[in-house]
Short mmCIF file of C-alpha atoms and ligand atoms in Angstrom, two decimals:
data_model
loop_
_atom_site.label_atom_id
_atom_site.label_comp_id
_atom_site.label_asym_id
_atom_site.label_seq_id
_atom_site.Cartn_x
_atom_site.Cartn_y
_atom_site.Cartn_z
CA MET A 65 9.18 2.84 -10.97
CA ILE A 66 7.74 -0.33 -11.06
CA THR A 67 7.87 -3.37 -13.17
CA ILE A 68 6.91 -6.52 -13.27
CA LYS A 69 7.55 -9.06 -15.80
CA ASN A 70 5.68 -12.57 -16.47
CA LEU A 71 5.51 -12.96 -12.62
CA VAL A 72 3.87 -16.38 -11.59
CA LYS A 73 2.52 -17.48 -8.01
CA THR A 74 1.60 -21.03 -7.57
CA TYR A 75 0.34 -21.60 -3.81
CA GLY A 76 0.81 -25.50 -2.32
CA THR A 77 2.23 -28.46 -4.99
CA GLY A 78 1.02 -31.34 -6.92
CA THR A 79 -2.55 -31.75 -7.26
CA LYS A 80 -3.23 -29.49 -4.62
CA ALA A 81 -1.37 -26.05 -6.03
CA THR A 82 -3.35 -22.93 -7.33
CA THR A 83 -1.75 -20.44 -9.39
CA ALA A 84 -3.02 -17.39 -8.44
CA LEU A 85 -0.79 -15.00 -10.92
CA SER A 86 -0.04 -16.75 -14.05
CA GLY A 87 2.11 -14.65 -16.08
CA ILE A 88 1.63 -10.79 -14.88
CA ASP A 89 3.53 -7.70 -16.75
CA LEU A 90 2.90 -4.60 -15.43
CA GLU A 91 4.76 -1.11 -15.59
CA ILE A 92 3.91 1.58 -12.74
CA ALA A 93 5.18 5.19 -13.15
CA LYS A 94 6.63 7.21 -11.07
CA GLY A 95 3.83 9.59 -9.04
CA GLU A 96 1.56 7.47 -10.77
CA ILE A 97 -1.77 6.46 -8.96
CA PHE A 98 -2.59 3.06 -9.94
CA GLY A 99 -5.07 0.18 -9.18
CA ILE A 100 -5.89 -2.87 -9.44
CA ILE A 101 -9.98 -3.81 -9.45
CA GLY A 102 -10.98 -7.25 -9.74
CA HIS A 103 -13.38 -10.25 -7.60
CA SER A 104 -12.95 -11.84 -4.53
CA GLY A 105 -10.01 -14.44 -5.64
CA ALA A 106 -8.77 -12.31 -8.75
CA GLY A 107 -4.91 -12.60 -7.52
CA LYS A 108 -5.20 -8.91 -6.18
CA SER A 109 -4.14 -9.48 -2.53
CA THR A 110 -1.17 -12.30 -3.89
CA LEU A 111 0.00 -9.42 -6.14
CA ILE A 112 0.21 -6.71 -4.27
CA ARG A 113 2.20 -8.88 -1.51
CA CYS A 114 4.54 -10.18 -4.50
CA ILE A 115 5.23 -6.46 -4.89
CA ASN A 116 7.20 -6.34 -1.45
CA MET A 117 7.86 -9.95 -1.19
CA LEU A 118 5.66 -10.69 1.54
CA GLU A 119 5.17 -13.54 -0.73
CA ARG A 120 7.59 -15.09 -2.84
CA PRO A 121 7.20 -15.35 -6.22
CA THR A 122 7.47 -19.13 -8.20
CA SER A 123 8.78 -17.26 -11.21
CA GLY A 124 9.03 -13.68 -12.80
CA GLU A 125 11.06 -10.38 -11.87
CA ILE A 126 9.51 -7.36 -9.92
CA LEU A 127 11.76 -4.23 -10.25
CA ILE A 128 11.82 -1.46 -7.82
CA GLY A 129 13.68 0.71 -10.18
CA LYS A 130 16.63 -0.74 -11.35
CA THR A 131 16.32 -3.11 -8.46
CA ASP A 132 15.37 -6.82 -9.16
CA MET A 133 13.44 -7.66 -5.69
CA THR A 134 13.25 -11.36 -6.50
CA ARG A 135 16.83 -11.71 -6.57
CA LEU A 136 17.75 -9.92 -3.12
CA GLY A 137 19.26 -12.07 -0.11
CA LYS A 138 17.60 -11.26 3.34
CA ASN A 139 19.60 -8.32 4.62
CA GLN A 140 18.98 -6.47 1.52
CA LEU A 141 15.56 -7.66 0.58
CA GLN A 142 15.56 -5.58 4.26
CA GLN A 143 16.90 -2.31 2.93
CA GLN A 144 14.93 -2.29 0.23
CA ARG A 145 11.69 -2.95 1.87
CA ARG A 146 12.60 0.12 3.41
CA ARG A 147 11.18 2.06 0.06
CA ILE A 148 7.85 0.32 0.13
CA GLY A 149 5.17 1.70 2.57
CA MET A 150 2.32 -0.94 2.84
CA ILE A 151 -1.78 0.07 4.31
CA PHE A 152 -4.18 -2.35 4.90
CA GLN A 153 -7.72 -2.97 5.37
CA HIS A 154 -7.83 -3.51 9.01
CA PHE A 155 -5.50 -1.42 9.53
CA ASN A 156 -2.96 -3.56 11.21
CA LEU A 157 -2.21 -1.09 14.19
CA LEU A 158 -0.69 -2.31 17.87
CA SER A 159 -3.41 -1.84 20.21
CA SER A 160 -1.40 -1.39 23.10
CA ALA A 161 0.81 1.74 22.01
CA THR A 162 -0.93 5.30 21.42
CA VAL A 163 -0.62 6.82 18.16
CA TYR A 164 2.32 8.41 18.32
CA GLU A 165 4.03 4.97 19.13
CA ASN A 166 2.57 3.11 16.36
CA ILE A 167 3.85 5.78 14.01
CA ALA A 168 7.29 5.89 15.71
CA PHE A 169 7.55 1.78 15.24
CA PRO A 170 8.78 1.58 11.83
CA LEU A 171 11.53 4.09 12.55
CA ARG A 172 13.06 2.21 16.24
CA LEU A 173 13.21 -0.47 13.93
CA VAL A 174 16.01 1.06 11.88
CA ARG A 175 17.50 2.82 15.27
CA THR A 176 16.84 5.94 14.13
CA PRO A 177 17.77 8.60 16.92
CA LYS A 178 15.09 10.08 19.15
CA ALA A 179 15.12 14.00 18.20
CA GLU A 180 14.31 13.13 14.46
CA VAL A 181 11.44 10.30 15.63
CA ASP A 182 10.69 12.61 17.14
CA ARG A 183 10.86 15.18 14.37
CA LYS A 184 9.39 12.66 12.22
CA VAL A 185 6.11 11.57 13.84
CA ASN A 186 4.94 15.19 14.48
CA GLU A 187 5.50 15.86 10.57
CA MET A 188 3.41 12.42 9.79
CA LEU A 189 0.68 13.56 12.72
CA GLU A 190 0.39 16.87 10.97
CA LEU A 191 0.41 15.74 7.27
CA VAL A 192 -2.60 13.23 8.24
CA GLY A 193 -4.42 15.45 10.66
CA LEU A 194 -4.20 13.80 13.94
CA ALA A 195 -1.48 15.88 15.44
CA GLU A 196 -4.17 15.98 19.13
CA HIS A 197 -4.39 12.17 18.79
CA ALA A 198 -1.00 11.26 19.75
CA LYS A 199 -1.45 10.35 22.96
CA LYS A 200 -4.70 7.97 21.95
CA HIS A 201 -4.58 4.21 21.62
CA PRO A 202 -6.29 2.91 18.56
CA ALA A 203 -9.32 1.85 20.57
CA GLN A 204 -10.17 5.72 21.25
CA LEU A 205 -10.26 6.42 17.44
CA SER A 206 -12.79 6.38 14.15
CA GLY A 207 -12.35 3.61 11.80
CA GLY A 208 -10.62 6.72 9.66
CA GLN A 209 -8.83 7.93 12.04
CA LYS A 210 -7.22 4.23 12.37
CA GLN A 211 -6.59 4.30 8.77
CA ARG A 212 -4.87 7.68 9.12
CA VAL A 213 -2.48 6.29 11.64
CA GLY A 214 -1.93 3.71 9.21
CA ILE A 215 -1.40 5.93 6.50
CA ALA A 216 1.07 7.77 9.16
CA ARG A 217 3.28 4.89 9.75
CA ALA A 218 3.58 3.96 5.92
CA LEU A 219 4.98 6.81 5.01
CA ALA A 220 7.37 7.70 8.43
CA THR A 221 10.27 6.09 6.52
CA ASP A 222 10.34 7.97 3.67
CA PRO A 223 9.77 5.13 0.78
CA ASP A 224 9.30 5.70 -2.57
CA VAL A 225 5.81 3.21 -2.88
CA LEU A 226 2.54 3.00 -0.94
CA LEU A 227 0.92 0.02 -1.20
CA CYS A 228 -2.70 -0.18 -0.38
CA ASP A 229 -4.41 -3.24 0.14
CA GLU A 230 -8.53 -3.08 0.60
CA ALA A 231 -7.36 0.19 2.03
CA THR A 232 -10.83 1.49 2.40
CA SER A 233 -13.07 -1.35 2.56
CA ALA A 234 -13.69 -1.36 6.32
CA LEU A 235 -14.79 2.36 6.31
CA ASP A 236 -18.13 4.00 5.83
CA PRO A 237 -18.35 5.94 2.30
CA GLN A 238 -18.16 9.51 3.57
CA THR A 239 -14.97 8.24 5.42
CA THR A 240 -13.58 6.35 3.03
CA ASP A 241 -13.80 9.93 0.29
CA SER A 242 -11.52 11.07 3.42
CA ILE A 243 -9.34 8.94 3.00
CA LEU A 244 -9.39 9.12 -0.96
CA ARG A 245 -8.37 12.64 -0.27
CA LEU A 246 -5.80 12.13 1.59
CA LEU A 247 -3.88 9.56 -0.32
CA LEU A 248 -4.44 12.15 -3.17
CA ASP A 249 -2.77 14.97 -1.54
CA ILE A 250 0.10 12.88 -0.65
CA ASN A 251 0.31 11.78 -3.89
CA ARG A 252 0.51 14.85 -5.22
CA LYS A 253 2.54 16.83 -2.64
CA LEU A 254 5.14 14.03 -1.76
CA GLY A 255 5.16 12.64 -5.37
CA LEU A 256 4.66 9.25 -4.11
CA THR A 257 3.67 6.29 -6.29
CA ILE A 258 0.69 4.55 -4.89
CA VAL A 259 -0.37 1.24 -5.84
CA LEU A 260 -3.81 0.17 -4.71
CA ILE A 261 -5.89 -2.67 -4.82
CA THR A 262 -9.95 -2.61 -4.02
CA HIS A 263 -13.09 -4.62 -5.62
CA GLU A 264 -14.47 -1.33 -5.56
CA MET A 265 -14.74 0.91 -9.06
CA HIS A 266 -15.37 4.05 -7.06
CA VAL A 267 -12.37 3.97 -5.43
CA ILE A 268 -10.60 3.66 -8.84
CA GLN A 269 -12.83 6.38 -10.56
CA SER A 270 -12.32 9.29 -7.30
CA ILE A 271 -8.53 8.76 -7.48
CA CYS A 272 -6.66 6.33 -10.03
CA ASP A 273 -4.83 7.55 -13.07
CA LYS A 274 -4.28 3.97 -14.36
CA VAL A 275 -5.98 0.49 -14.03
CA ALA A 276 -5.00 -2.88 -14.23
CA VAL A 277 -8.37 -5.31 -14.21
CA ILE A 278 -7.37 -8.29 -12.46
CA GLN A 279 -9.40 -11.83 -13.52
CA GLY A 280 -8.25 -15.55 -12.91
CA GLY A 281 -4.33 -14.57 -12.37
CA VAL A 282 -4.65 -12.54 -15.51
CA ILE A 283 -4.33 -8.75 -16.30
CA VAL A 284 -7.12 -8.73 -18.39
CA GLU A 285 -7.39 -5.20 -19.40
CA GLU A 286 -5.18 -1.82 -18.52
CA GLY A 287 -4.64 1.78 -19.28
CA PRO A 288 -5.82 5.16 -18.43
CA VAL A 289 -8.94 4.93 -15.82
CA ILE A 290 -10.85 7.18 -18.35
CA ASP A 291 -9.91 4.77 -21.54
CA VAL A 292 -10.93 1.63 -19.62
CA PHE A 293 -14.19 2.58 -17.87
CA LEU A 294 -15.15 5.57 -19.54
CA LYS A 295 -15.77 4.01 -23.22
CA PRO A 296 -18.71 4.74 -24.98
P1 ADP B 1049 -8.17 -11.33 -4.29
O1 ADP B 1049 -7.40 -10.53 -3.26
O2 ADP B 1049 -8.17 -11.04 -5.53
O3 ADP B 1049 -9.31 -12.07 -3.61
P2 ADP B 1049 -6.32 -13.69 -3.75
O4 ADP B 1049 -4.53 -13.67 -4.32
O5 ADP B 1049 -6.32 -13.49 -2.22
O6 ADP B 1049 -7.09 -13.35 -4.32
O7 ADP B 1049 -5.91 -14.96 -3.83
C1 ADP B 1049 -5.91 -15.42 -5.25
C2 ADP B 1049 -6.13 -17.10 -5.47
O8 ADP B 1049 -5.41 -17.59 -4.51
C3 ADP B 1049 -7.10 -17.41 -4.50
O9 ADP B 1049 -7.41 -18.50 -5.60
C4 ADP B 1049 -7.06 -18.14 -3.55
O10 ADP B 1049 -8.09 -19.20 -2.96
C5 ADP B 1049 -5.50 -18.79 -3.48
N1 ADP B 1049 -4.66 -18.02 -2.22
C6 ADP B 1049 -4.39 -17.07 -2.02
N2 ADP B 1049 -3.45 -17.06 -0.69
C7 ADP B 1049 -3.30 -18.73 -0.45
C8 ADP B 1049 -2.61 -19.11 0.71
N3 ADP B 1049 -1.93 -18.73 1.45
N4 ADP B 1049 -2.69 -20.37 -0.05
C9 ADP B 1049 -3.29 -21.16 -0.79
N5 ADP B 1049 -4.17 -20.57 -1.82
C10 ADP B 1049 -3.98 -19.17 -1.54
P1 ADP B 1050 -14.20 10.06 10.56
O1 ADP B 1050 -13.22 8.89 10.65
O2 ADP B 1050 -14.52 9.99 12.10
O3 ADP B 1050 -15.28 10.22 9.71
P2 ADP B 1050 -12.00 11.22 9.15
O4 ADP B 1050 -11.02 10.49 8.31
O5 ADP B 1050 -12.89 11.98 8.35
O6 ADP B 1050 -12.13 10.99 10.84
O7 ADP B 1050 -11.02 12.54 9.87
C1 ADP B 1050 -10.12 12.17 10.61
C2 ADP B 1050 -9.27 13.22 11.67
O8 ADP B 1050 -8.69 13.93 10.98
C3 ADP B 1050 -10.27 14.43 12.01
O9 ADP B 1050 -9.63 14.70 13.22
C4 ADP B 1050 -10.38 15.24 11.07
O10 ADP B 1050 -11.07 16.89 11.74
C5 ADP B 1050 -8.88 15.09 10.42
N1 ADP B 1050 -8.95 15.67 8.80
C6 ADP B 1050 -10.33 15.71 8.39
N2 ADP B 1050 -9.78 15.75 6.49
C7 ADP B 1050 -8.81 16.13 7.25
C8 ADP B 1050 -7.79 16.77 5.76
N3 ADP B 1050 -7.96 16.68 4.61
N4 ADP B 1050 -6.71 17.50 6.63
C9 ADP B 1050 -6.08 17.87 8.10
N5 ADP B 1050 -6.90 16.77 8.37
C10 ADP B 1050 -8.44 16.69 8.18
#
């Protein structure tokens, strides 16, 4: 589903250059929940932002299916980005819009007919368990509910991949578990491929099939979670 080949990302130039990623190779299969764990500054955000080209890689390839994202022009890139949903640590919701409108937003961007928007938003509200909260604004919701809106918005356009950028790091342990359960549910129900970055071992151990450990811009270990973290 996702193939990353010799990915390098350097910020800045000359004496101020920082190499955030130096030669990342990864293979993420369809339907997998793939975790990337590492300390602050290890390169996690850069890596996940390169996957949907929010950051332009310096060199290397990022294939989603058979499409190399690094070779696309602006219009093609916009098309391909619809295959990738993303959720964030601080949710990134529109505070002046209702829950309903936040979820409808990506659909309206691609000029989806009104009846179809309505059908899809309601389907998403059901999926994340927020049907009764459609008319509220983000400020009226708990952290867990805000992230549920984030998930509903990310999935509204039927992406193949969901990228999660420290999606539970702003939540208390109990809410974290409810969001992780929801992600697992969605993965099983829709066969969605999920890539998540975190600095928390607990997140990896509770839902990931595979894990890569990143340190100083390099993958230092990779494999099924049981092999990497539960060795005797
Ligand atoms: P993590 O998400 O694991 O905390 P990041 O990907 O944010 O790591 O950062 C990796 C490295 O790249 C760090 O050394 C960081 O300072 C640097 N970096 C990240 N973003 C930028 C940027 N926009 N400009 C310059 N350096 C950056
Ligand atoms: P909080 O942030 O207040 O702890 P949760 O994330 O636990 O909220 O739940 C948010 C909303 O989703 C609540 O309205 C709750 O009733 C509902 N909910 C929680 N878990 C599920 C689930 N597994 N399926 C459907 N709805 C759920």
